[in-house]
Amino acid sequence: MSKIKPAKGSPYARILGVGGYRPTRVVSNEVILETIDSSDEWIRSRSGIATRHWASPQETVAAMSVEASGKALADAGVSPEQIGAVIVSTVSHFKQTPAVATEIAHRIGAVKPAAFDISAGCAGFGYGLTLAKGLVIEGSAQYVLVIGVERLSDLTDLEDRATAFLFGDGAGAVVVGPSDEPAIGPTVWGSEGDKSETIKQTVPWDQYRSTDSGEKFPAITQEGQAVFRWAVFEMAKVAQQALDAAGITAEDLDVFIPHQANMRIIDSMVKTLKLPEHVTVARDVETTGNTSAASIPLAMERLLATGAAKSGDTALVIGFGAGLVYAATVVTLP
C-alpha cells in the first residue's frame, strides 16, 4: 500500500484573470512591401492581416511578459506572492538556459515559485493551461501564471514572400486558480511529427559555432498550403473532440478563440464546425498578426476588454502549429 498522502488541491480549476501586452510600434503592410514583391490587397486576401506589432530592443520577451502578467494578476485579484508556479510558452527566447520564466517570476515579485519554459509553438498556451490546471487540482500550486510570449520579428525573414507579412510580437498571460465548478474542460492535444518539416526554423543554432558558416540568421519558414489544409480539416476535428470531451455542442458556445494564424483558416474552421451566428469569433489577427503562443490570450483579453465577450462566457480555444502540435479545450472566461 502506498504511503503517499493524497493531494490537497482544488476539485476544479479556472482562469481567474487575463492580461495582454502589444508592443508600441505598429507595422503596416506597406512596411512589409519594402522587402517583398507583393501588394496590400494580396496580403489581406491571403491572411486577413493589415497591421502587426513589432517589439523595440527594450520590449524583450521578459519585459513584455512582465507587463502582461501584471495586468492578469490585477484582473484576477491575486498578488504575486500567491503565485506557486510560472509557466512560459515561447519559441523566441534566445537563451537556451536559464528559462525566462525564472526572470519573469523574480521581476513580478513572486516568491520562489516553480518556473519553467515550454516549447510547443502556437499550441503552447493550450499546453501551459493544461499543466496549470493539473497543478491547481493536485495541490502543487494554488495559483499558476501561464504566459504566451513571442518576439517573432526576430525570426522573420523579411525577404520571404510567403511569411514576411505573417508574424507579430506580444505577450498574453492568464492566472489559473481553484474553482468550485468545472471551468476548464478536458484538453484534446497531440502531435503529428511526420509533418515537422512544414513549419520550422531554417537552420539550427549549433550551425553558428563557426562564424564562417555562411548561413543567414535563422528564420521561421512554412509550407503554407500544407499547413492550411491541415489546420482547416484536421483541427476542426480536434475542436469538435474538445466540445465532445466537455459535454457540450456548438450551440452551447458563446465564444470561439482559435490560434490567430490566418483569417482564412479561422473562417474556414467556423464553417467546418458549423458554428451558430450567436458565437463570437476572435479575429485579432487582423491587427496583431500571428503571435504564436501569445495569440490566444491576447485575443481573449481583447474580446473581454471591448465587450465582445463577457465574464462567464463559454469559449472554445484551440492552438496549432510547428511540430505539428495542437491543443484544444473549452473554458469559462474570467
Short mmCIF file of N, CA and C in Angstrom, two decimals, residues 13 87 127-137 141 144-146 176:
data_model
loop_
_atom_site.label_atom_id
_atom_site.label_comp_id
_atom_site.label_asym_id
_atom_site.label_seq_id
_atom_site.Cartn_x
_atom_site.Cartn_y
_atom_site.Cartn_z
N ALA A 13 -10.37 23.77 -11.57
CA ALA A 13 -9.54 24.96 -11.79
C ALA A 13 -10.24 25.85 -12.82
N ILE A 87 4.58 29.41 -15.78
CA ILE A 87 4.81 28.61 -16.99
C ILE A 87 4.84 29.55 -18.18
N TYR A 127 -1.05 24.09 -24.01
CA TYR A 127 -0.24 23.17 -23.22
C TYR A 127 -0.02 23.72 -21.82
N GLY A 128 0.33 25.00 -21.74
CA GLY A 128 0.57 25.62 -20.44
C GLY A 128 -0.68 25.64 -19.58
N LEU A 129 -1.82 25.93 -20.21
CA LEU A 129 -3.09 25.96 -19.48
C LEU A 129 -3.42 24.59 -18.90
N THR A 130 -3.15 23.55 -19.67
CA THR A 130 -3.41 22.19 -19.21
C THR A 130 -2.52 21.83 -18.03
N LEU A 131 -1.25 22.19 -18.11
CA LEU A 131 -0.33 21.94 -17.00
C LEU A 131 -0.76 22.71 -15.74
N ALA A 132 -1.17 23.96 -15.94
CA ALA A 132 -1.59 24.78 -14.80
C ALA A 132 -2.81 24.18 -14.12
N LYS A 133 -3.75 23.74 -14.90
CA LYS A 133 -4.96 23.10 -14.35
C LYS A 133 -4.57 21.91 -13.47
N GLY A 134 -3.66 21.09 -13.97
CA GLY A 134 -3.23 19.92 -13.21
C GLY A 134 -2.55 20.29 -11.91
N LEU A 135 -1.72 21.34 -11.93
CA LEU A 135 -1.01 21.77 -10.72
C LEU A 135 -1.99 22.25 -9.65
N VAL A 136 -3.02 22.98 -10.08
CA VAL A 136 -4.01 23.50 -9.13
C VAL A 136 -4.84 22.37 -8.54
N ILE A 137 -5.26 21.45 -9.37
CA ILE A 137 -6.13 20.36 -8.90
C ILE A 137 -5.37 19.41 -7.97
N ALA A 141 0.27 23.86 -6.59
CA ALA A 141 0.24 25.32 -6.59
C ALA A 141 -1.21 25.76 -6.49
N VAL A 144 -1.46 29.63 -10.56
CA VAL A 144 -0.42 29.46 -11.58
C VAL A 144 -0.54 30.56 -12.62
N LEU A 145 0.59 31.15 -12.97
CA LEU A 145 0.64 32.16 -14.02
C LEU A 145 1.09 31.48 -15.31
N VAL A 146 0.26 31.57 -16.34
CA VAL A 146 0.57 30.99 -17.65
C VAL A 146 0.77 32.13 -18.65
N VAL A 176 -4.40 31.05 -13.38
CA VAL A 176 -5.26 29.88 -13.17
C VAL A 176 -5.29 29.58 -11.67
#
